[in-house]
Structure formats: C-alpha cells, structure tokens
C-alpha cells in the first residue's frame, strides 16, 4: 500500500513539475538570440506566432518568409499609432509600390538618438529617431528610404544573412530564431563599398523617378557626416561611429552623389520641407511653393 502511495505521489509530483515547465516555457516570449534588437529598441516582445516555431534549414530559407517572420516578431512594437509612424509608413508604401521583388515594405522607428537606418530581408526597414531629427525634407527621407530599399531589392540583405549563417554552420532553426539571427547580424554588420554605392544609385534613381530633388541625396549624406548628438550626454564620436561604421566612405559617396545631381541642376523637382514638417505625404498634399529649380 505504501509503495502504491509513493508511486502515485511521485507521478503527481512529476505531473505538476511538467505542468509548471510548460506554463513557464509558454511565458518565454523570445529566445536569447533576440536580445540585440530588443536592447536597441528598449521594449520586450509580447507575443509569439505559431508560424515562428516552424523549423527550417538555411538552404530552404525564403526571403519573403523571413521578412514576414521579422514583421511578426516586432508587430507589437510598430509605431503605427502616431502621426510620425503613419507618415513614414505611408511614404514608404508609396515609393515602394513598384518594387521588383513584390514585397510589402514595413518600417519601424527606433527610439535612439543617433542617426541610422537599416534594411532587413523581405522589405523590413528600421530608422532611428535621431535620423528623423536630422532629416529636414521629404526628399531627404525618400533618399534614405530609397537607399535602404536598394539593399533589399539588390539582395544585399538576404545574400549577407545566408552567407553568414552558412559560414557559422548554423543548422536547422525555427523561423523565429532565424528572424532574430538575421536582424542581429544586419544590425551589427556593414555592406561592402560596392554594395553601398549600388544602394546609393538605387536611392538616387528613386528620387529622380518620383521627381524629388536629386540634390537631397548628397545633402542628407553630408548632414550625417556633420551630425551632432541629439542627447548631449552621449559622446559625439560614439554617435557618429554608429552611422559611419555601418555606412562607410561617406566623403566619397557625397562627392559622387553631388556629381550625379549636377546633371539635373535647374530642373523643377519637389523638396517637401512642408510635408516633412507637417507629416503629410506628397501624394496626400503637394505644396506649390515646395519645388526647387523654378525660374
């Protein structure tokens, strides 16, 4: 009798322990690999979609699927309830409407004082509040967004992620883990000189196609080179290095963009300073006095 009671008690104890483990495991909102991005944005993820638990080998990783996984990861954070967040997202949707890869582009505004922006696979972009504070016109914002779109459309992001994951001999992982790894890798890496040049060209061509001021590309790049910290408690060199480390060769790029813009000097193009100030996209309202190159 005592033996049966001991066995029954043991089973109940194990069952309770297993139940506690399952409840605790479900409370875990993200794996350790998600730490870099959440340290950056300063907010925890709230939910995990079942889609993210599917295990995939690196070789079978699809860019659209990876981009959708990144969106699921940060959907709870999206700054879509503010006029700033809605403005930047609406502008991005407009300028990316004819993208070649067929992605639905999404952007997240990160609450950081330094100026930077990143591109992720599948049409996901990040931009900091410091970058938005540095920009002064819609044309400049289009230039930055267009540059980051270039990294996506030219496959710099996906190729870089796949190469680094294979180099690290990363085996099959859940889609959520792969999304976190991809974000962590791209936040901390930089593209090559040729890739940056190609992304600059993509962003510049987008300015021309959308009839925004072509000089905005060099202008905003120069501002970033001269950028002063938004938070005076932060070290200037530290803030500058954030952008310059991930977007090198700034002086050369400014000179090249100025040379490209010179071919359009005097042509009527849209600046959008009022649009940016009022957070109204040009497609919603165009201000007649916000053109340059008017005789």
mmCIF file of C-alpha atoms in Angstrom:
data_model
loop_
_atom_site.group_PDB
_atom_site.id
_atom_site.type_symbol
_atom_site.label_atom_id
_atom_site.label_comp_id
_atom_site.label_asym_id
_atom_site.label_seq_id
_atom_site.Cartn_x
_atom_site.Cartn_y
_atom_site.Cartn_z
ATOM 1 C CA UNK A 1 0.000 0.000 0.000
ATOM 2 C CA UNK A 2 2.775 2.371 0.947
ATOM 3 C CA UNK A 3 4.569 1.539 -2.292
ATOM 4 C CA UNK A 4 1.473 2.396 -4.345
ATOM 5 C CA UNK A 5 1.042 5.664 -2.482
ATOM 6 C CA UNK A 6 4.674 6.576 -3.086
ATOM 7 C CA UNK A 7 4.339 5.803 -6.805
ATOM 8 C CA UNK A 8 1.105 7.812 -7.021
ATOM 9 C CA UNK A 9 2.697 10.731 -5.184
ATOM 10 C CA UNK A 10 5.699 10.578 -7.476
ATOM 11 C CA UNK A 11 3.522 10.657 -10.577
ATOM 12 C CA UNK A 12 1.557 13.616 -9.254
ATOM 13 C CA UNK A 13 4.773 15.461 -8.424
ATOM 14 C CA UNK A 14 6.229 14.828 -11.877
ATOM 15 C CA UNK A 15 2.975 15.905 -13.495
ATOM 16 C CA UNK A 16 2.941 19.126 -11.515
ATOM 17 C CA UNK A 17 6.549 19.767 -12.441
ATOM 18 C CA UNK A 18 5.854 19.157 -16.118
ATOM 19 C CA UNK A 19 2.839 21.468 -15.974
ATOM 20 C CA UNK A 20 4.924 24.222 -14.398
ATOM 21 C CA UNK A 21 7.598 23.746 -17.053
ATOM 22 C CA UNK A 22 5.062 24.030 -19.887
ATOM 23 C CA UNK A 23 3.480 27.157 -18.429
ATOM 24 C CA UNK A 24 6.881 28.730 -17.855
ATOM 25 C CA UNK A 25 8.044 27.797 -21.339
ATOM 26 C CA UNK A 26 4.984 29.430 -22.888
ATOM 27 C CA UNK A 27 5.703 32.613 -20.967
ATOM 28 C CA UNK A 28 9.120 32.882 -22.596
ATOM 29 C CA UNK A 29 8.462 35.476 -25.267
ATOM 30 C CA UNK A 30 11.622 35.146 -27.329
ATOM 31 C CA UNK A 31 14.858 33.161 -27.447
ATOM 32 C CA UNK A 32 18.202 34.648 -26.346
ATOM 33 C CA UNK A 33 19.096 35.406 -29.970
ATOM 34 C CA UNK A 34 16.500 38.189 -29.950
ATOM 35 C CA UNK A 35 18.439 40.180 -27.348
ATOM 36 C CA UNK A 36 20.295 42.602 -29.699
ATOM 37 C CA UNK A 37 17.227 44.192 -31.264
ATOM 38 C CA UNK A 38 15.305 44.421 -28.005
ATOM 39 C CA UNK A 39 18.278 46.007 -26.274
ATOM 40 C CA UNK A 40 18.252 48.528 -29.097
ATOM 41 C CA UNK A 41 14.575 49.423 -29.081
ATOM 42 C CA UNK A 42 14.199 49.032 -25.343
ATOM 43 C CA UNK A 43 10.917 47.131 -25.451
ATOM 44 C CA UNK A 44 10.104 43.449 -24.976
ATOM 45 C CA UNK A 45 8.260 41.359 -27.491
ATOM 46 C CA UNK A 46 4.761 40.444 -26.315
ATOM 47 C CA UNK A 47 3.617 37.505 -28.387
ATOM 48 C CA UNK A 48 4.964 34.633 -30.417
ATOM 49 C CA UNK A 49 3.120 33.462 -33.506
ATOM 50 C CA UNK A 50 2.942 29.712 -34.084
ATOM 51 C CA UNK A 51 4.403 30.269 -37.554
ATOM 52 C CA UNK A 52 7.701 31.257 -35.960
ATOM 53 C CA UNK A 53 8.166 27.839 -34.370
ATOM 54 C CA UNK A 54 8.448 26.017 -37.703
ATOM 55 C CA UNK A 55 11.951 24.587 -38.173
ATOM 56 C CA UNK A 56 13.739 25.296 -41.460
ATOM 57 C CA UNK A 57 17.205 24.563 -42.872
ATOM 58 C CA UNK A 58 19.190 27.595 -44.038
ATOM 59 C CA UNK A 59 19.267 26.397 -47.650
ATOM 60 C CA UNK A 60 15.467 26.429 -47.843
ATOM 61 C CA UNK A 61 15.040 29.874 -46.312
ATOM 62 C CA UNK A 62 12.795 32.099 -48.445
ATOM 63 C CA UNK A 63 13.317 35.865 -48.241
ATOM 64 C CA UNK A 64 9.639 36.790 -48.166
ATOM 65 C CA UNK A 65 9.009 34.207 -45.469
ATOM 66 C CA UNK A 66 11.930 35.530 -43.429
ATOM 67 C CA UNK A 67 10.692 39.109 -43.809
ATOM 68 C CA UNK A 68 7.213 38.090 -42.682
ATOM 69 C CA UNK A 69 8.760 36.388 -39.648
ATOM 70 C CA UNK A 70 10.629 39.575 -38.747
ATOM 71 C CA UNK A 71 7.349 41.505 -39.003
ATOM 72 C CA UNK A 72 5.631 39.020 -36.712
ATOM 73 C CA UNK A 73 8.464 39.419 -34.237
ATOM 74 C CA UNK A 74 8.051 43.176 -33.993
ATOM 75 C CA UNK A 75 4.369 43.659 -34.833
ATOM 76 C CA UNK A 76 3.586 44.603 -31.233
ATOM 77 C CA UNK A 77 6.207 47.342 -31.346
ATOM 78 C CA UNK A 78 5.155 49.022 -34.601
ATOM 79 C CA UNK A 79 4.858 52.785 -34.210
ATOM 80 C CA UNK A 80 1.623 52.936 -36.206
ATOM 81 C CA UNK A 81 -0.492 54.926 -33.766
ATOM 82 C CA UNK A 82 1.498 58.162 -34.017
ATOM 83 C CA UNK A 83 1.399 60.741 -36.794
ATOM 84 C CA UNK A 84 5.133 60.263 -37.324
ATOM 85 C CA UNK A 85 4.868 56.496 -37.655
ATOM 86 C CA UNK A 86 1.899 56.700 -40.008
ATOM 87 C CA UNK A 87 3.620 59.352 -42.119
ATOM 88 C CA UNK A 88 6.856 57.414 -42.607
ATOM 89 C CA UNK A 89 4.998 54.167 -43.309
ATOM 90 C CA UNK A 90 2.637 55.785 -45.830
ATOM 91 C CA UNK A 91 5.528 57.420 -47.656
ATOM 92 C CA UNK A 92 7.419 54.123 -47.782
ATOM 93 C CA UNK A 93 4.374 52.308 -49.139
ATOM 94 C CA UNK A 94 4.049 54.892 -51.905
ATOM 95 C CA UNK A 95 7.659 54.914 -53.080
ATOM 96 C CA UNK A 96 7.912 51.101 -52.886
ATOM 97 C CA UNK A 97 4.670 50.433 -54.767
ATOM 98 C CA UNK A 98 6.538 49.277 -57.893
ATOM 99 C CA UNK A 99 9.342 47.333 -56.217
ATOM 100 C CA UNK A 100 10.680 44.457 -58.278
ATOM 101 C CA UNK A 101 10.543 41.799 -55.567
ATOM 102 C CA UNK A 102 6.877 42.325 -54.807
ATOM 103 C CA UNK A 103 7.405 42.882 -51.077
ATOM 104 C CA UNK A 104 5.099 44.895 -48.850
ATOM 105 C CA UNK A 105 7.567 47.254 -47.191
ATOM 106 C CA UNK A 106 7.294 47.970 -43.478
ATOM 107 C CA UNK A 107 9.302 50.401 -41.355
ATOM 108 C CA UNK A 108 9.884 50.592 -37.605
ATOM 109 C CA UNK A 109 11.008 53.789 -35.841
ATOM 110 C CA UNK A 110 13.529 53.023 -33.086
ATOM 111 C CA UNK A 111 13.794 55.381 -30.069
ATOM 112 C CA UNK A 112 17.527 56.010 -30.367
ATOM 113 C CA UNK A 113 19.232 59.450 -30.520
ATOM 114 C CA UNK A 114 21.896 58.579 -33.087
ATOM 115 C CA UNK A 115 21.185 58.771 -36.812
ATOM 116 C CA UNK A 116 20.982 55.427 -38.559
ATOM 117 C CA UNK A 117 18.799 53.207 -40.704
ATOM 118 C CA UNK A 118 18.918 49.522 -41.590
ATOM 119 C CA UNK A 119 17.418 47.202 -44.161
ATOM 120 C CA UNK A 120 16.294 43.650 -43.443
ATOM 121 C CA UNK A 121 15.322 40.791 -45.767
ATOM 122 C CA UNK A 122 11.792 40.774 -47.123
ATOM 123 C CA UNK A 123 11.238 44.540 -47.117
ATOM 124 C CA UNK A 124 11.599 45.382 -43.420
ATOM 125 C CA UNK A 125 13.345 48.669 -42.567
ATOM 126 C CA UNK A 126 14.409 50.287 -39.296
ATOM 127 C CA UNK A 127 15.086 54.002 -38.799
ATOM 128 C CA UNK A 128 16.054 55.850 -35.621
ATOM 129 C CA UNK A 129 14.506 58.949 -34.122
ATOM 130 C CA UNK A 130 17.957 60.514 -34.441
ATOM 131 C CA UNK A 131 17.831 60.039 -38.196
ATOM 132 C CA UNK A 132 14.364 61.570 -38.398
ATOM 133 C CA UNK A 133 15.593 64.531 -36.336
ATOM 134 C CA UNK A 134 18.468 65.055 -38.798
ATOM 135 C CA UNK A 135 16.278 64.976 -41.915
ATOM 136 C CA UNK A 136 14.580 68.236 -42.949
ATOM 137 C CA UNK A 137 12.514 67.369 -46.009
ATOM 138 C CA UNK A 138 10.524 64.585 -47.587
ATOM 139 C CA UNK A 139 13.057 64.403 -50.409
ATOM 140 C CA UNK A 140 15.804 63.653 -47.879
ATOM 141 C CA UNK A 141 13.652 60.977 -46.258
ATOM 142 C CA UNK A 142 12.934 59.413 -49.655
ATOM 143 C CA UNK A 143 16.682 59.324 -50.273
ATOM 144 C CA UNK A 144 17.325 57.444 -47.023
ATOM 145 C CA UNK A 145 14.408 55.054 -47.521
ATOM 146 C CA UNK A 146 15.380 54.511 -51.147
ATOM 147 C CA UNK A 147 18.944 53.674 -50.164
ATOM 148 C CA UNK A 148 17.757 51.036 -47.677
ATOM 149 C CA UNK A 149 15.273 49.693 -50.221
ATOM 150 C CA UNK A 150 18.222 49.300 -52.576
ATOM 151 C CA UNK A 151 19.904 46.903 -50.163
ATOM 152 C CA UNK A 152 16.742 44.790 -50.184
ATOM 153 C CA UNK A 153 15.977 44.960 -53.901
ATOM 154 C CA UNK A 154 19.590 44.217 -54.856
ATOM 155 C CA UNK A 155 19.610 41.200 -52.499
ATOM 156 C CA UNK A 156 22.409 42.568 -50.302
ATOM 157 C CA UNK A 157 20.466 41.725 -47.124
ATOM 158 C CA UNK A 158 19.413 38.185 -47.944
ATOM 159 C CA UNK A 159 22.735 37.234 -49.513
ATOM 160 C CA UNK A 160 24.594 38.579 -46.484
ATOM 161 C CA UNK A 161 22.386 36.772 -43.982
ATOM 162 C CA UNK A 162 22.533 33.459 -45.826
ATOM 163 C CA UNK A 163 26.319 33.687 -46.237
ATOM 164 C CA UNK A 164 26.941 34.493 -42.573
ATOM 165 C CA UNK A 165 24.582 31.807 -41.293
ATOM 166 C CA UNK A 166 26.177 29.190 -43.538
ATOM 167 C CA UNK A 167 29.666 30.365 -42.555
ATOM 168 C CA UNK A 168 28.733 29.885 -38.912
ATOM 169 C CA UNK A 169 27.442 26.412 -39.762
ATOM 170 C CA UNK A 170 24.017 27.308 -38.464
ATOM 171 C CA UNK A 171 21.866 24.220 -38.834
ATOM 172 C CA UNK A 172 18.107 23.980 -38.964
ATOM 173 C CA UNK A 173 16.444 26.530 -36.695
ATOM 174 C CA UNK A 174 12.934 27.732 -36.020
ATOM 175 C CA UNK A 175 11.768 30.556 -38.259
ATOM 176 C CA UNK A 176 11.603 32.854 -35.231
ATOM 177 C CA UNK A 177 15.218 32.140 -34.315
ATOM 178 C CA UNK A 178 16.329 32.720 -37.902
ATOM 179 C CA UNK A 179 14.494 36.055 -37.934
ATOM 180 C CA UNK A 180 16.267 37.111 -34.737
ATOM 181 C CA UNK A 181 19.641 35.968 -36.057
ATOM 182 C CA UNK A 182 19.119 37.858 -39.322
ATOM 183 C CA UNK A 183 18.246 41.090 -37.517
ATOM 184 C CA UNK A 184 21.152 40.730 -35.108
ATOM 185 C CA UNK A 185 23.624 40.118 -37.933
ATOM 186 C CA UNK A 186 22.477 43.053 -40.061
ATOM 187 C CA UNK A 187 22.329 45.492 -37.151
ATOM 188 C CA UNK A 188 25.983 44.809 -36.419
ATOM 189 C CA UNK A 189 27.453 44.454 -39.887
ATOM 190 C CA UNK A 190 28.196 46.773 -42.776
ATOM 191 C CA UNK A 191 27.870 46.364 -46.512
ATOM 192 C CA UNK A 192 30.780 46.496 -48.928
ATOM 193 C CA UNK A 193 31.859 49.639 -50.747
ATOM 194 C CA UNK A 194 30.321 48.378 -53.987
ATOM 195 C CA UNK A 195 27.060 47.484 -52.263
ATOM 196 C CA UNK A 196 26.800 50.917 -50.641
ATOM 197 C CA UNK A 197 27.488 52.543 -53.997
ATOM 198 C CA UNK A 198 24.793 50.443 -55.667
ATOM 199 C CA UNK A 199 22.283 51.286 -52.918
ATOM 200 C CA UNK A 200 23.149 54.982 -53.290
ATOM 201 C CA UNK A 201 22.412 54.720 -57.000
ATOM 202 C CA UNK A 202 19.110 52.956 -56.313
ATOM 203 C CA UNK A 203 18.027 55.653 -53.864
ATOM 204 C CA UNK A 204 19.130 58.423 -56.219
ATOM 205 C CA UNK A 205 17.263 56.907 -59.170
ATOM 206 C CA UNK A 206 14.162 56.675 -56.989
ATOM 207 C CA UNK A 207 14.402 60.408 -56.265
ATOM 208 C CA UNK A 208 14.560 61.115 -59.992
ATOM 209 C CA UNK A 209 11.700 58.758 -60.900
ATOM 210 C CA UNK A 210 9.449 60.238 -58.195
ATOM 211 C CA UNK A 211 10.535 63.791 -59.189
ATOM 212 C CA UNK A 212 12.043 64.659 -55.813
ATOM 213 C CA UNK A 213 15.029 66.985 -55.525
ATOM 214 C CA UNK A 214 18.071 64.920 -56.666
ATOM 215 C CA UNK A 215 20.386 67.089 -54.562
ATOM 216 C CA UNK A 216 18.678 65.747 -51.422
ATOM 217 C CA UNK A 217 20.779 62.567 -51.535
ATOM 218 C CA UNK A 218 24.115 64.354 -51.165
ATOM 219 C CA UNK A 219 22.617 66.924 -48.809
ATOM 220 C CA UNK A 220 21.353 64.433 -46.254
ATOM 221 C CA UNK A 221 24.551 62.392 -46.539
ATOM 222 C CA UNK A 222 26.584 65.493 -45.706
ATOM 223 C CA UNK A 223 24.333 66.199 -42.730
ATOM 224 C CA UNK A 224 25.009 62.727 -41.417
ATOM 225 C CA UNK A 225 28.728 63.337 -41.742
ATOM 226 C CA UNK A 226 28.327 66.561 -39.748
ATOM 227 C CA UNK A 227 25.725 65.113 -37.372
ATOM 228 C CA UNK A 228 25.738 66.329 -33.780
ATOM 229 C CA UNK A 229 24.300 64.236 -30.934
ATOM 230 C CA UNK A 230 20.666 64.742 -30.034
ATOM 231 C CA UNK A 231 21.434 63.716 -26.454
ATOM 232 C CA UNK A 232 24.268 65.867 -25.124
ATOM 233 C CA UNK A 233 25.091 63.232 -22.512
ATOM 234 C CA UNK A 234 26.254 60.894 -25.278
ATOM 235 C CA UNK A 235 29.709 61.040 -26.760
ATOM 236 C CA UNK A 236 29.779 62.619 -30.238
ATOM 237 C CA UNK A 237 32.295 60.147 -31.616
ATOM 238 C CA UNK A 238 30.203 57.242 -30.402
ATOM 239 C CA UNK A 239 27.081 58.574 -32.159
ATOM 240 C CA UNK A 240 28.898 59.381 -35.380
ATOM 241 C CA UNK A 241 30.511 55.964 -35.444
ATOM 242 C CA UNK A 242 27.096 54.282 -35.389
ATOM 243 C CA UNK A 243 26.294 55.533 -38.882
ATOM 244 C CA UNK A 244 29.802 55.703 -40.285
ATOM 245 C CA UNK A 245 30.642 52.144 -39.251
ATOM 246 C CA UNK A 246 27.585 50.718 -40.974
ATOM 247 C CA UNK A 247 27.697 53.173 -43.917
ATOM 248 C CA UNK A 248 31.403 53.827 -44.678
ATOM 249 C CA UNK A 249 33.157 56.017 -47.275
ATOM 250 C CA UNK A 250 30.872 58.977 -46.589
ATOM 251 C CA UNK A 251 33.028 61.675 -48.220
ATOM 252 C CA UNK A 252 33.414 59.682 -51.427
ATOM 253 C CA UNK A 253 29.710 58.970 -51.534
ATOM 254 C CA UNK A 254 28.790 62.631 -51.040
ATOM 255 C CA UNK A 255 31.067 63.664 -53.910
ATOM 256 C CA UNK A 256 29.619 61.013 -56.206
ATOM 257 C CA UNK A 257 26.023 61.951 -55.353
ATOM 258 C CA UNK A 258 26.771 65.643 -55.930
ATOM 259 C CA UNK A 259 28.179 64.795 -59.347
ATOM 260 C CA UNK A 260 25.081 62.776 -60.212
ATOM 261 C CA UNK A 261 22.752 65.560 -59.045
ATOM 262 C CA UNK A 262 24.624 68.188 -61.068
ATOM 263 C CA UNK A 263 23.150 66.721 -64.257
ATOM 264 C CA UNK A 264 19.686 67.764 -63.043
ATOM 265 C CA UNK A 265 20.605 71.233 -61.833
ATOM 266 C CA UNK A 266 17.910 73.804 -62.598
ATOM 267 C CA UNK A 267 15.201 71.238 -63.227
ATOM 268 C CA UNK A 268 11.951 71.591 -61.311
ATOM 269 C CA UNK A 269 11.814 68.953 -58.568
ATOM 270 C CA UNK A 270 9.988 68.542 -55.287
ATOM 271 C CA UNK A 271 11.647 69.182 -51.908
ATOM 272 C CA UNK A 272 8.782 68.592 -49.492
ATOM 273 C CA UNK A 273 10.035 70.547 -46.480
ATOM 274 C CA UNK A 274 6.471 71.456 -45.510
ATOM 275 C CA UNK A 275 5.331 67.881 -45.992
ATOM 276 C CA UNK A 276 8.011 66.635 -43.644
ATOM 277 C CA UNK A 277 7.304 69.302 -41.055
ATOM 278 C CA UNK A 278 3.549 68.667 -41.108
ATOM 279 C CA UNK A 279 3.853 64.896 -41.594
ATOM 280 C CA UNK A 280 1.675 64.899 -44.690
ATOM 281 C CA UNK A 281 2.942 62.884 -47.638
ATOM 282 C CA UNK A 282 3.212 64.488 -51.028
ATOM 283 C CA UNK A 283 0.630 62.131 -52.520
ATOM 284 C CA UNK A 284 -1.840 63.454 -49.938
ATOM 285 C CA UNK A 285 -0.960 67.111 -50.458
ATOM 286 C CA UNK A 286 1.536 68.816 -52.724
ATOM 287 C CA UNK A 287 2.618 72.354 -51.817
ATOM 288 C CA UNK A 288 3.220 74.552 -54.918
ATOM 289 C CA UNK A 289 5.981 76.535 -53.211
ATOM 290 C CA UNK A 290 7.887 73.413 -52.195
ATOM 291 C CA UNK A 291 9.586 72.881 -55.547
ATOM 292 C CA UNK A 292 13.131 73.907 -56.403
ATOM 293 C CA UNK A 293 14.607 74.861 -59.763
ATOM 294 C CA UNK A 294 11.772 77.296 -60.531
ATOM 295 C CA UNK A 295 12.803 80.037 -62.942
#
